[in-house]
Amino acid sequence: MIGYTGMAFTAISLLILGNSSYLGWVAAIIGSLIWVVYGIILKLYPILGINLILIAIDVRGLLLWTGIH
């Protein structure tokens, strides 16, 4: 169930970003955080690692989008 929730947030973030809203970045970060929890619970370290990287990329994107850098 956690995996589906993370995937839903990821899909929603892409939809929102396609409509040029900064909330897409927020949804992407939330989705990746859910995947991090999933990776920790099931000890799936590749999922954990890639989503930590995606969080960093999404935070950077959000900061650039809002003009804070």
PDB file of N, CA and C in Angstrom:
ATOM      1  N   MET A   1       0.815  -1.203   0.000  1.00  0.00           N
ATOM      2  CA  MET A   1       0.000   0.000   0.000  1.00  0.00           C
ATOM      3  C   MET A   1       0.856   1.264   0.000  1.00  0.00           C
ATOM      4  N   ILE A   2       1.963   1.219   0.744  1.00  0.00           N
ATOM      5  CA  ILE A   2       2.836   2.386   0.802  1.00  0.00           C
ATOM      6  C   ILE A   2       3.412   2.674  -0.586  1.00  0.00           C
ATOM      7  N   GLY A   3       3.807   1.624  -1.286  1.00  0.00           N
ATOM      8  CA  GLY A   3       4.362   1.797  -2.624  1.00  0.00           C
ATOM      9  C   GLY A   3       3.383   2.447  -3.583  1.00  0.00           C
ATOM     10  N   TYR A   4       2.120   2.044  -3.500  1.00  0.00           N
ATOM     11  CA  TYR A   4       1.097   2.639  -4.365  1.00  0.00           C
ATOM     12  C   TYR A   4       0.899   4.113  -4.033  1.00  0.00           C
ATOM     13  N   THR A   5       0.960   4.452  -2.763  1.00  0.00           N
ATOM     14  CA  THR A   5       0.802   5.851  -2.356  1.00  0.00           C
ATOM     15  C   THR A   5       1.959   6.691  -2.889  1.00  0.00           C
ATOM     16  N   GLY A   6       3.175   6.174  -2.757  1.00  0.00           N
ATOM     17  CA  GLY A   6       4.339   6.883  -3.296  1.00  0.00           C
ATOM     18  C   GLY A   6       4.243   7.074  -4.789  1.00  0.00           C
ATOM     19  N   MET A   7       3.804   6.038  -5.482  1.00  0.00           N
ATOM     20  CA  MET A   7       3.662   6.119  -6.931  1.00  0.00           C
ATOM     21  C   MET A   7       2.573   7.112  -7.326  1.00  0.00           C
ATOM     22  N   ALA A   8       1.487   7.152  -6.561  1.00  0.00           N
ATOM     23  CA  ALA A   8       0.405   8.095  -6.846  1.00  0.00           C
ATOM     24  C   ALA A   8       0.897   9.533  -6.709  1.00  0.00           C
ATOM     25  N   PHE A   9       1.655   9.824  -5.656  1.00  0.00           N
ATOM     26  CA  PHE A   9       2.190  11.175  -5.479  1.00  0.00           C
ATOM     27  C   PHE A   9       3.148  11.526  -6.612  1.00  0.00           C
ATOM     28  N   THR A  10       3.941  10.562  -7.051  1.00  0.00           N
ATOM     29  CA  THR A  10       4.866  10.802  -8.156  1.00  0.00           C
ATOM     30  C   THR A  10       4.094  11.134  -9.430  1.00  0.00           C
ATOM     31  N   ALA A  11       3.057  10.374  -9.724  1.00  0.00           N
ATOM     32  CA  ALA A  11       2.249  10.624 -10.917  1.00  0.00           C
ATOM     33  C   ALA A  11       1.534  11.975 -10.825  1.00  0.00           C
ATOM     34  N   ILE A  12       0.986  12.280  -9.668  1.00  0.00           N
ATOM     35  CA  ILE A  12       0.300  13.559  -9.472  1.00  0.00           C
ATOM     36  C   ILE A  12       1.276  14.717  -9.644  1.00  0.00           C
ATOM     37  N   SER A  13       2.493  14.542  -9.138  1.00  0.00           N
ATOM     38  CA  SER A  13       3.485  15.620  -9.261  1.00  0.00           C
ATOM     39  C   SER A  13       3.782  15.918 -10.725  1.00  0.00           C
ATOM     40  N   LEU A  14       3.871  14.879 -11.544  1.00  0.00           N
ATOM     41  CA  LEU A  14       4.134  15.098 -12.970  1.00  0.00           C
ATOM     42  C   LEU A  14       2.975  15.823 -13.641  1.00  0.00           C
ATOM     43  N   LEU A  15       1.769  15.469 -13.264  1.00  0.00           N
ATOM     44  CA  LEU A  15       0.590  16.136 -13.809  1.00  0.00           C
ATOM     45  C   LEU A  15       0.574  17.611 -13.414  1.00  0.00           C
ATOM     46  N   ILE A  16       0.840  17.893 -12.154  1.00  0.00           N
ATOM     47  CA  ILE A  16       0.819  19.277 -11.671  1.00  0.00           C
ATOM     48  C   ILE A  16       1.953  20.081 -12.303  1.00  0.00           C
ATOM     49  N   LEU A  17       3.149  19.489 -12.398  1.00  0.00           N
ATOM     50  CA  LEU A  17       4.265  20.209 -13.014  1.00  0.00           C
ATOM     51  C   LEU A  17       3.982  20.501 -14.480  1.00  0.00           C
ATOM     52  N   GLY A  18       3.275  19.599 -15.129  1.00  0.00           N
ATOM     53  CA  GLY A  18       2.887  19.831 -16.519  1.00  0.00           C
ATOM     54  C   GLY A  18       1.973  21.029 -16.667  1.00  0.00           C
ATOM     55  N   ASN A  19       1.272  21.368 -15.599  1.00  0.00           N
ATOM     56  CA  ASN A  19       0.395  22.538 -15.601  1.00  0.00           C
ATOM     57  C   ASN A  19       1.089  23.762 -15.012  1.00  0.00           C
ATOM     58  N   SER A  20       2.403  23.705 -14.905  1.00  0.00           N
ATOM     59  CA  SER A  20       3.238  24.833 -14.449  1.00  0.00           C
ATOM     60  C   SER A  20       2.891  25.312 -13.050  1.00  0.00           C
ATOM     61  N   SER A  21       2.810  24.407 -12.103  1.00  0.00           N
ATOM     62  CA  SER A  21       2.560  24.781 -10.711  1.00  0.00           C
ATOM     63  C   SER A  21       3.693  24.263  -9.836  1.00  0.00           C
ATOM     64  N   TYR A  22       4.162  25.098  -8.928  1.00  0.00           N
ATOM     65  CA  TYR A  22       5.235  24.693  -8.027  1.00  0.00           C
ATOM     66  C   TYR A  22       4.796  23.574  -7.083  1.00  0.00           C
ATOM     67  N   LEU A  23       3.494  23.388  -6.914  1.00  0.00           N
ATOM     68  CA  LEU A  23       3.012  22.325  -6.037  1.00  0.00           C
ATOM     69  C   LEU A  23       3.393  20.938  -6.564  1.00  0.00           C
ATOM     70  N   GLY A  24       3.720  20.852  -7.847  1.00  0.00           N
ATOM     71  CA  GLY A  24       4.218  19.600  -8.399  1.00  0.00           C
ATOM     72  C   GLY A  24       5.521  19.174  -7.746  1.00  0.00           C
ATOM     73  N   TRP A  25       6.381  20.155  -7.453  1.00  0.00           N
ATOM     74  CA  TRP A  25       7.635  19.841  -6.762  1.00  0.00           C
ATOM     75  C   TRP A  25       7.344  19.323  -5.368  1.00  0.00           C
ATOM     76  N   VAL A  26       6.393  19.944  -4.692  1.00  0.00           N
ATOM     77  CA  VAL A  26       6.032  19.520  -3.334  1.00  0.00           C
ATOM     78  C   VAL A  26       5.480  18.096  -3.356  1.00  0.00           C
ATOM     79  N   ALA A  27       4.615  17.801  -4.314  1.00  0.00           N
ATOM     80  CA  ALA A  27       4.062  16.449  -4.430  1.00  0.00           C
ATOM     81  C   ALA A  27       5.161  15.435  -4.730  1.00  0.00           C
ATOM     82  N   ALA A  28       6.128  15.816  -5.557  1.00  0.00           N
ATOM     83  CA  ALA A  28       7.235  14.921  -5.879  1.00  0.00           C
ATOM     84  C   ALA A  28       8.083  14.629  -4.643  1.00  0.00           C
ATOM     85  N   ILE A  29       8.320  15.652  -3.833  1.00  0.00           N
ATOM     86  CA  ILE A  29       9.103  15.468  -2.606  1.00  0.00           C
ATOM     87  C   ILE A  29       8.344  14.561  -1.635  1.00  0.00           C
ATOM     88  N   ILE A  30       7.045  14.775  -1.487  1.00  0.00           N
ATOM     89  CA  ILE A  30       6.237  13.920  -0.614  1.00  0.00           C
ATOM     90  C   ILE A  30       6.252  12.480  -1.123  1.00  0.00           C
ATOM     91  N   GLY A  31       6.097  12.301  -2.427  1.00  0.00           N
ATOM     92  CA  GLY A  31       6.141  10.960  -3.001  1.00  0.00           C
ATOM     93  C   GLY A  31       7.464  10.264  -2.728  1.00  0.00           C
ATOM     94  N   SER A  32       8.560  10.988  -2.881  1.00  0.00           N
ATOM     95  CA  SER A  32       9.875  10.402  -2.614  1.00  0.00           C
ATOM     96  C   SER A  32      10.065  10.095  -1.135  1.00  0.00           C
ATOM     97  N   LEU A  33       9.531  10.947  -0.267  1.00  0.00           N
ATOM     98  CA  LEU A  33       9.606  10.660   1.171  1.00  0.00           C
ATOM     99  C   LEU A  33       8.849   9.383   1.516  1.00  0.00           C
ATOM    100  N   ILE A  34       7.711   9.181   0.880  1.00  0.00           N
ATOM    101  CA  ILE A  34       6.948   7.944   1.095  1.00  0.00           C
ATOM    102  C   ILE A  34       7.765   6.750   0.628  1.00  0.00           C
ATOM    103  N   TRP A  35       8.426   6.876  -0.525  1.00  0.00           N
ATOM    104  CA  TRP A  35       9.269   5.791  -1.014  1.00  0.00           C
ATOM    105  C   TRP A  35      10.446   5.532  -0.073  1.00  0.00           C
ATOM    106  N   VAL A  36      10.987   6.586   0.546  1.00  0.00           N
ATOM    107  CA  VAL A  36      12.078   6.418   1.515  1.00  0.00           C
ATOM    108  C   VAL A  36      11.596   5.584   2.698  1.00  0.00           C
ATOM    109  N   VAL A  37      10.417   5.904   3.218  1.00  0.00           N
ATOM    110  CA  VAL A  37       9.851   5.130   4.326  1.00  0.00           C
ATOM    111  C   VAL A  37       9.663   3.676   3.903  1.00  0.00           C
ATOM    112  N   TYR A  38       9.144   3.465   2.713  1.00  0.00           N
ATOM    113  CA  TYR A  38       8.940   2.117   2.168  1.00  0.00           C
ATOM    114  C   TYR A  38      10.272   1.372   2.082  1.00  0.00           C
ATOM    115  N   GLY A  39      11.300   2.050   1.591  1.00  0.00           N
ATOM    116  CA  GLY A  39      12.622   1.446   1.476  1.00  0.00           C
ATOM    117  C   GLY A  39      13.216   1.084   2.818  1.00  0.00           C
ATOM    118  N   ILE A  40      12.980   1.931   3.819  1.00  0.00           N
ATOM    119  CA  ILE A  40      13.486   1.658   5.160  1.00  0.00           C
ATOM    120  C   ILE A  40      12.762   0.468   5.777  1.00  0.00           C
ATOM    121  N   ILE A  41      11.435   0.463   5.661  1.00  0.00           N
ATOM    122  CA  ILE A  41      10.644  -0.617   6.261  1.00  0.00           C
ATOM    123  C   ILE A  41      11.039  -1.972   5.677  1.00  0.00           C
ATOM    124  N   LEU A  42      11.171  -2.046   4.367  1.00  0.00           N
ATOM    125  CA  LEU A  42      11.461  -3.323   3.716  1.00  0.00           C
ATOM    126  C   LEU A  42      12.957  -3.556   3.476  1.00  0.00           C
ATOM    127  N   LYS A  43      13.784  -2.631   3.932  1.00  0.00           N
ATOM    128  CA  LYS A  43      15.234  -2.706   3.761  1.00  0.00           C
ATOM    129  C   LYS A  43      15.614  -2.861   2.291  1.00  0.00           C
ATOM    130  N   LEU A  44      14.960  -2.059   1.465  1.00  0.00           N
ATOM    131  CA  LEU A  44      15.251  -2.015   0.033  1.00  0.00           C
ATOM    132  C   LEU A  44      16.149  -0.806  -0.219  1.00  0.00           C
ATOM    133  N   TYR A  45      17.438  -1.013  -0.069  1.00  0.00           N
ATOM    134  CA  TYR A  45      18.380   0.094  -0.095  1.00  0.00           C
ATOM    135  C   TYR A  45      18.499   0.794  -1.448  1.00  0.00           C
ATOM    136  N   PRO A  46      18.348   0.098  -2.567  1.00  0.00           N
ATOM    137  CA  PRO A  46      18.359   0.843  -3.841  1.00  0.00           C
ATOM    138  C   PRO A  46      17.197   1.837  -3.947  1.00  0.00           C
ATOM    139  N   ILE A  47      16.006   1.445  -3.496  1.00  0.00           N
ATOM    140  CA  ILE A  47      14.858   2.358  -3.501  1.00  0.00           C
ATOM    141  C   ILE A  47      15.124   3.533  -2.570  1.00  0.00           C
ATOM    142  N   LEU A  48      15.682   3.253  -1.412  1.00  0.00           N
ATOM    143  CA  LEU A  48      16.015   4.296  -0.452  1.00  0.00           C
ATOM    144  C   LEU A  48      17.013   5.279  -1.061  1.00  0.00           C
ATOM    145  N   GLY A  49      18.087   4.747  -1.647  1.00  0.00           N
ATOM    146  CA  GLY A  49      19.135   5.607  -2.205  1.00  0.00           C
ATOM    147  C   GLY A  49      18.653   6.480  -3.341  1.00  0.00           C
ATOM    148  N   ILE A  50      17.953   5.893  -4.294  1.00  0.00           N
ATOM    149  CA  ILE A  50      17.509   6.677  -5.447  1.00  0.00           C
ATOM    150  C   ILE A  50      16.513   7.752  -5.034  1.00  0.00           C
ATOM    151  N   ASN A  51      15.678   7.460  -4.057  1.00  0.00           N
ATOM    152  CA  ASN A  51      14.700   8.470  -3.640  1.00  0.00           C
ATOM    153  C   ASN A  51      15.323   9.577  -2.808  1.00  0.00           C
ATOM    154  N   LEU A  52      16.389   9.296  -2.101  1.00  0.00           N
ATOM    155  CA  LEU A  52      17.117  10.375  -1.433  1.00  0.00           C
ATOM    156  C   LEU A  52      17.737  11.311  -2.476  1.00  0.00           C
ATOM    157  N   ILE A  53      18.244  10.728  -3.549  1.00  0.00           N
ATOM    158  CA  ILE A  53      18.786  11.540  -4.642  1.00  0.00           C
ATOM    159  C   ILE A  53      17.670  12.353  -5.299  1.00  0.00           C
ATOM    160  N   LEU A  54      16.518  11.715  -5.534  1.00  0.00           N
ATOM    161  CA  LEU A  54      15.391  12.435  -6.142  1.00  0.00           C
ATOM    162  C   LEU A  54      14.888  13.566  -5.250  1.00  0.00           C
ATOM    163  N   ILE A  55      14.912  13.377  -3.942  1.00  0.00           N
ATOM    164  CA  ILE A  55      14.511  14.460  -3.030  1.00  0.00           C
ATOM    165  C   ILE A  55      15.441  15.653  -3.210  1.00  0.00           C
ATOM    166  N   ALA A  56      16.748  15.384  -3.273  1.00  0.00           N
ATOM    167  CA  ALA A  56      17.712  16.477  -3.457  1.00  0.00           C
ATOM    168  C   ALA A  56      17.462  17.200  -4.790  1.00  0.00           C
ATOM    169  N   ILE A  57      17.206  16.443  -5.852  1.00  0.00           N
ATOM    170  CA  ILE A  57      16.936  17.047  -7.161  1.00  0.00           C
ATOM    171  C   ILE A  57      15.645  17.864  -7.120  1.00  0.00           C
ATOM    172  N   ASP A  58      14.611  17.321  -6.474  1.00  0.00           N
ATOM    173  CA  ASP A  58      13.326  18.025  -6.407  1.00  0.00           C
ATOM    174  C   ASP A  58      13.402  19.276  -5.541  1.00  0.00           C
ATOM    175  N   VAL A  59      14.146  19.219  -4.451  1.00  0.00           N
ATOM    176  CA  VAL A  59      14.309  20.415  -3.610  1.00  0.00           C
ATOM    177  C   VAL A  59      15.047  21.491  -4.403  1.00  0.00           C
ATOM    178  N   ARG A  60      16.077  21.091  -5.134  1.00  0.00           N
ATOM    179  CA  ARG A  60      16.810  22.054  -5.968  1.00  0.00           C
ATOM    180  C   ARG A  60      15.875  22.656  -7.031  1.00  0.00           C
ATOM    181  N   GLY A  61      15.074  21.802  -7.663  1.00  0.00           N
ATOM    182  CA  GLY A  61      14.123  22.294  -8.662  1.00  0.00           C
ATOM    183  C   GLY A  61      13.131  23.277  -8.065  1.00  0.00           C
ATOM    184  N   LEU A  62      12.638  22.961  -6.870  1.00  0.00           N
ATOM    185  CA  LEU A  62      11.687  23.852  -6.196  1.00  0.00           C
ATOM    186  C   LEU A  62      12.340  25.196  -5.885  1.00  0.00           C
ATOM    187  N   LEU A  63      13.568  25.153  -5.388  1.00  0.00           N
ATOM    188  CA  LEU A  63      14.270  26.398  -5.073  1.00  0.00           C
ATOM    189  C   LEU A  63      14.513  27.233  -6.328  1.00  0.00           C
ATOM    190  N   LEU A  64      14.897  26.584  -7.411  1.00  0.00           N
ATOM    191  CA  LEU A  64      15.099  27.323  -8.662  1.00  0.00           C
ATOM    192  C   LEU A  64      13.782  27.864  -9.209  1.00  0.00           C
ATOM    193  N   TRP A  65      12.719  27.081  -9.075  1.00  0.00           N
ATOM    194  CA  TRP A  65      11.396  27.479  -9.576  1.00  0.00           C
ATOM    195  C   TRP A  65      10.907  28.735  -8.852  1.00  0.00           C
ATOM    196  N   THR A  66      11.126  28.759  -7.530  1.00  0.00           N
ATOM    197  CA  THR A  66      10.631  29.884  -6.738  1.00  0.00           C
ATOM    198  C   THR A  66      11.618  31.056  -6.713  1.00  0.00           C
ATOM    199  N   GLY A  67      12.781  30.869  -7.307  1.00  0.00           N
ATOM    200  CA  GLY A  67      13.765  31.954  -7.357  1.00  0.00           C
ATOM    201  C   GLY A  67      14.658  32.028  -6.140  1.00  0.00           C
ATOM    202  N   ILE A  68      14.597  31.031  -5.279  1.00  0.00           N
ATOM    203  CA  ILE A  68      15.462  30.992  -4.089  1.00  0.00           C
ATOM    204  C   ILE A  68      16.631  30.074  -4.406  1.00  0.00           C
ATOM    205  N   HIS A  69      17.833  30.642  -4.500  1.00  0.00           N
ATOM    206  CA  HIS A  69      19.012  29.809  -4.721  1.00  0.00           C
ATOM    207  C   HIS A  69      20.251  30.504  -4.310  1.00  0.00           C
TER     208      HIS A  69
END
